[in-house]
Amino acid sequence: TSAAGTATEATEKQNEDSTEKEDETKEKVTNATEKMQNGESSQTFPSSLIPNPFLFNSHFPRAVQHRLDEQSNKISNINNDDEFDPDAYPVDIPRPVNKTLLPDLYFGYGGALGTHTHREMLQNRLLAILLNRLGANDLEMTFCASSSEKNEKK
């Protein structure tokens, strides 16, 4: 019976661990409004670079330049010979999907020249983040106004 008791205890421990993991994942799940308030799904720009209130003339160029410096450092660590030019149009390098299963299928645009520079892509990304946050603020104000009107009618 001691072996059965030990097995039962181990099963209970696993159930507790899985329940704790489920609770942790539930806390991480956010609704659409919270995602809009965050501005983006994956964090391209650290929150310290996008303060509230955001002063466009001073914070925007600083945030873009910070990310360009990070990209430059990352590329210089990988390729010691290549120098990063933020105003150059990137060339897409195709990557194989699966050399064994699909030997002639690649991700990418086959070495085509990009339509936006690295700087323009980061500027567009930051502007999208700011517009998402503004949209979330407007959404909150709309819901607050509509709920207060409903309360007044009652």
Short mmCIF file of C-alpha atoms in Angstrom, two decimals:
data_model
loop_
_atom_site.label_atom_id
_atom_site.label_comp_id
_atom_site.label_asym_id
_atom_site.label_seq_id
_atom_site.Cartn_x
_atom_site.Cartn_y
_atom_site.Cartn_z
CA THR A 1 0.00 0.00 0.00
CA SER A 2 2.94 2.35 0.50
CA ALA A 3 3.79 2.15 -3.22
CA ALA A 4 0.17 2.97 -4.08
CA GLY A 5 0.20 5.86 -1.60
CA THR A 6 3.43 7.21 -3.11
CA ALA A 7 1.96 6.96 -6.62
CA THR A 8 -1.18 8.76 -5.48
CA GLU A 9 0.89 11.51 -3.87
CA ALA A 10 2.95 11.88 -7.05
CA THR A 11 -0.24 12.14 -9.15
CA GLU A 12 -1.68 14.77 -6.77
CA LYS A 13 1.58 16.72 -6.98
CA GLN A 14 1.43 16.65 -10.81
CA ASN A 15 -2.18 17.81 -10.73
CA GLU A 16 -1.27 20.70 -8.41
CA ASP A 17 1.65 21.66 -10.68
CA SER A 18 -0.54 21.60 -13.80
CA THR A 19 -3.21 23.68 -12.02
CA GLU A 20 -0.58 26.26 -11.04
CA LYS A 21 0.66 26.39 -14.65
CA GLU A 22 -2.91 26.90 -15.88
CA ASP A 23 -3.38 29.74 -13.39
CA GLU A 24 -0.15 31.36 -14.62
CA THR A 25 -1.26 31.14 -18.25
CA LYS A 26 -4.68 32.54 -17.39
CA GLU A 27 -3.00 35.61 -15.92
CA LYS A 28 -0.96 36.12 -19.10
CA VAL A 29 -4.00 35.97 -21.38
CA THR A 30 -5.21 39.46 -22.22
CA ASN A 31 -8.21 40.79 -24.05
CA ALA A 32 -8.10 42.84 -27.25
CA THR A 33 -8.30 46.19 -25.46
CA GLU A 34 -5.31 45.35 -23.26
CA LYS A 35 -3.34 44.33 -26.34
CA MET A 36 -4.20 47.67 -27.94
CA GLN A 37 -3.10 49.47 -24.79
CA ASN A 38 0.21 47.64 -25.00
CA GLY A 39 0.50 48.79 -28.61
CA GLU A 40 1.94 45.60 -30.07
CA SER A 41 1.81 41.86 -29.60
CA SER A 42 5.57 41.30 -29.40
CA GLN A 43 7.73 43.91 -27.79
CA THR A 44 9.81 45.68 -30.43
CA PHE A 45 10.32 48.81 -28.36
CA PRO A 46 10.94 48.65 -24.60
CA SER A 47 8.28 50.44 -22.57
CA SER A 48 10.94 52.86 -21.29
CA LEU A 49 11.26 54.24 -24.84
CA ILE A 50 7.52 54.90 -25.11
CA PRO A 51 6.65 56.96 -22.04
CA ASN A 52 3.23 58.33 -21.24
CA PRO A 53 2.80 61.18 -22.19
CA PHE A 54 4.73 60.64 -25.42
CA LEU A 55 6.31 63.81 -26.81
CA PHE A 56 6.55 63.15 -30.51
CA ASN A 57 9.34 65.64 -31.31
CA SER A 58 11.73 64.30 -28.69
CA HIS A 59 10.70 60.71 -27.89
CA PHE A 60 10.06 59.45 -31.45
CA PRO A 61 13.58 60.02 -32.88
CA ARG A 62 15.19 58.79 -29.64
CA ALA A 63 13.20 55.53 -29.66
CA VAL A 64 13.95 54.84 -33.34
CA GLN A 65 17.65 55.61 -32.91
CA HIS A 66 17.87 53.34 -29.86
CA ARG A 67 16.45 50.41 -31.84
CA LEU A 68 18.72 51.17 -34.81
CA ASP A 69 21.73 51.12 -32.46
CA GLU A 70 20.59 47.75 -31.09
CA GLN A 71 20.23 46.34 -34.61
CA SER A 72 23.65 47.72 -35.56
CA ASN A 73 25.28 46.07 -32.54
CA LYS A 74 23.52 42.80 -33.25
CA ILE A 75 24.60 42.75 -36.90
CA SER A 76 28.17 43.80 -36.09
CA ASN A 77 28.41 40.92 -33.59
CA ILE A 78 27.21 38.44 -36.22
CA ASN A 79 29.12 39.84 -39.21
CA ASN A 80 32.37 41.49 -38.22
CA ASP A 81 33.00 42.70 -41.79
CA ASP A 82 29.60 44.19 -42.63
CA GLU A 83 28.68 47.67 -41.51
CA PHE A 84 25.01 48.33 -40.73
CA ASP A 85 23.44 51.14 -42.76
CA PRO A 86 20.03 52.12 -41.36
CA ASP A 87 19.14 54.03 -44.53
CA ALA A 88 19.93 51.18 -46.93
CA TYR A 89 17.22 49.05 -48.46
CA PRO A 90 17.57 45.51 -47.10
CA VAL A 91 17.98 42.59 -49.48
CA ASP A 92 15.83 39.63 -48.56
CA ILE A 93 17.80 36.40 -48.21
CA PRO A 94 15.62 33.32 -48.83
CA ARG A 95 15.57 30.67 -46.09
CA PRO A 96 14.69 27.03 -46.81
CA VAL A 97 11.42 25.76 -45.31
CA ASN A 98 12.62 22.18 -44.88
CA LYS A 99 15.57 20.95 -46.94
CA THR A 100 14.64 17.30 -46.52
CA LEU A 101 10.89 17.36 -47.02
CA LEU A 102 10.58 20.39 -49.37
CA PRO A 103 14.06 20.94 -50.87
CA ASP A 104 13.10 23.70 -53.34
CA LEU A 105 10.70 25.71 -51.17
CA TYR A 106 11.98 28.87 -49.47
CA PHE A 107 10.65 31.63 -47.20
CA GLY A 108 11.31 35.09 -48.52
CA TYR A 109 11.26 37.10 -51.72
CA GLY A 110 14.18 35.49 -53.52
CA GLY A 111 16.79 38.17 -52.94
CA ALA A 112 14.50 41.08 -53.84
CA LEU A 113 15.36 44.57 -52.66
CA GLY A 114 13.13 45.79 -49.81
CA THR A 115 10.70 48.67 -50.28
CA HIS A 116 11.50 50.34 -46.93
CA THR A 117 14.80 51.08 -45.21
CA HIS A 118 15.51 49.75 -41.71
CA ARG A 119 14.81 53.23 -40.32
CA GLU A 120 11.47 53.49 -42.16
CA MET A 121 10.37 50.06 -40.93
CA LEU A 122 11.07 51.03 -37.31
CA GLN A 123 9.35 54.39 -37.75
CA ASN A 124 6.28 52.65 -39.17
CA ARG A 125 6.28 50.12 -36.32
CA LEU A 126 6.53 52.82 -33.66
CA LEU A 127 3.78 54.87 -35.28
CA ALA A 128 1.54 51.77 -35.37
CA ILE A 129 2.19 51.23 -31.64
CA LEU A 130 1.25 54.83 -30.86
CA LEU A 131 -1.90 54.65 -32.99
CA ASN A 132 -2.94 51.40 -31.27
CA ARG A 133 -2.54 53.08 -27.88
CA LEU A 134 -4.55 56.09 -29.02
CA GLY A 135 -7.25 53.79 -30.34
CA ALA A 136 -7.36 51.95 -27.01
CA ASN A 137 -7.75 55.28 -25.18
CA ASP A 138 -10.62 56.27 -27.47
CA LEU A 139 -12.22 52.87 -27.00
CA GLU A 140 -12.06 53.24 -23.21
CA MET A 141 -13.54 56.73 -23.38
CA THR A 142 -16.37 55.48 -25.61
CA PHE A 143 -17.22 52.65 -23.22
CA CYS A 144 -17.02 54.95 -20.20
CA ALA A 145 -19.34 57.46 -21.86
CA SER A 146 -21.85 54.83 -22.98
CA SER A 147 -21.95 53.13 -19.57
CA SER A 148 -22.48 56.46 -17.77
CA GLU A 149 -25.34 57.29 -20.18
CA LYS A 150 -26.95 53.93 -19.42
CA ASN A 151 -26.67 54.59 -15.68
CA GLU A 152 -28.26 58.04 -16.08
CA LYS A 153 -31.24 56.56 -17.98
CA LYS A 154 -31.94 54.11 -15.15
#
